[in-house]
């Protein structure tokens, strides 16, 4: 079983839709959870960061972590064509010196 | 502005050649990382370094080498031993507590010709 599972999509939605992106993981030691957005031929950029369980909201984006289910989500409200990108989840254990583990990414396309 | 600079943006390699990808950061980050990205494969860790003059192999280190002589620089050499080097290479850096997230460079696209 892979440490982090993420549905690669592609996911296509109309402008204004609510988008839900998800990852599951197997390592119960993960404490830090991140979502990165990557435009084509660019480096990923950090979008959301969450420690342990709970929700975090930033504008149209909401990140949720459910450690009991080993499940994390990213919701995008009022999706825009500029949201079209690949979204990667990433997570890490608490100790220094451990590298982030990434999901394979979900490709999202928002049509106008 | 602080950030990570990768160069070149595009690189072409002939069979049997070694090539070196540059990565420089001015974020005063202790840790630096190299990832390879292939379609459908996600990000795979090649090497990482937590401090100067020290580095560790990642999941796919075979055919690659690195050095960390300065805090700001973490060059990656793709050797002729790497049989399938065509890929998008990403460099990243973080505080030593890497759990707070990485800052990525813009990537180098390497193609074997």
mmCIF file of C-alpha atoms in Angstrom, chain A residues 15-62:
data_model
loop_
_atom_site.group_PDB
_atom_site.id
_atom_site.type_symbol
_atom_site.label_atom_id
_atom_site.label_comp_id
_atom_site.label_asym_id
_atom_site.label_seq_id
_atom_site.Cartn_x
_atom_site.Cartn_y
_atom_site.Cartn_z
ATOM 1 C CA UNK A 15 -16.788 27.828 -13.541
ATOM 2 C CA UNK A 16 -18.415 28.531 -10.194
ATOM 3 C CA UNK A 17 -18.565 24.891 -9.095
ATOM 4 C CA UNK A 18 -17.386 23.640 -5.723
ATOM 5 C CA UNK A 19 -14.416 21.330 -6.111
ATOM 6 C CA UNK A 20 -13.401 18.625 -3.658
ATOM 7 C CA UNK A 21 -9.921 17.112 -3.838
ATOM 8 C CA UNK A 22 -8.900 14.300 -1.534
ATOM 9 C CA UNK A 23 -5.987 12.204 -0.311
ATOM 10 C CA UNK A 24 -5.785 9.194 1.936
ATOM 11 C CA UNK A 25 -2.722 8.024 3.783
ATOM 12 C CA UNK A 26 -1.544 5.065 5.808
ATOM 13 C CA UNK A 27 1.105 6.478 8.169
ATOM 14 C CA UNK A 28 -0.535 7.508 11.431
ATOM 15 C CA UNK A 29 2.604 9.455 12.387
ATOM 16 C CA UNK A 30 1.898 12.170 9.826
ATOM 17 C CA UNK A 31 1.236 15.459 11.620
ATOM 18 C CA UNK A 32 1.686 18.137 8.971
ATOM 19 C CA UNK A 33 -0.497 18.330 5.895
ATOM 20 C CA UNK A 34 -0.134 20.556 2.881
ATOM 21 C CA UNK A 35 -1.690 21.261 -0.471
ATOM 22 C CA UNK A 36 0.387 22.506 -3.374
ATOM 23 C CA UNK A 37 -0.826 23.923 -6.663
ATOM 24 C CA UNK A 38 1.246 23.345 -9.789
ATOM 25 C CA UNK A 39 0.640 25.041 -13.098
ATOM 26 C CA UNK A 40 1.927 23.346 -16.229
ATOM 27 C CA UNK A 41 5.731 23.417 -16.527
ATOM 28 C CA UNK A 42 6.082 25.340 -13.256
ATOM 29 C CA UNK A 43 7.207 24.430 -9.766
ATOM 30 C CA UNK A 44 4.566 23.648 -7.128
ATOM 31 C CA UNK A 45 3.521 26.494 -4.825
ATOM 32 C CA UNK A 46 2.283 26.018 -1.285
ATOM 33 C CA UNK A 47 -1.447 26.681 -1.122
ATOM 34 C CA UNK A 48 -2.582 25.476 2.290
ATOM 35 C CA UNK A 49 -0.868 24.186 5.410
ATOM 36 C CA UNK A 50 -2.524 22.401 8.329
ATOM 37 C CA UNK A 51 -1.159 20.909 11.502
ATOM 38 C CA UNK A 52 -2.913 17.838 12.920
ATOM 39 C CA UNK A 53 -6.683 17.572 12.583
ATOM 40 C CA UNK A 54 -9.164 20.310 11.828
ATOM 41 C CA UNK A 55 -10.108 22.844 9.210
ATOM 42 C CA UNK A 56 -8.320 25.836 7.783
ATOM 43 C CA UNK A 57 -9.862 28.424 5.495
ATOM 44 C CA UNK A 58 -8.154 30.921 3.206
ATOM 45 C CA UNK A 59 -10.411 32.819 0.861
ATOM 46 C CA UNK A 60 -12.065 30.346 -1.509
ATOM 47 C CA UNK A 61 -9.951 27.448 -0.236
ATOM 48 C CA UNK A 62 -10.656 25.208 2.761
#
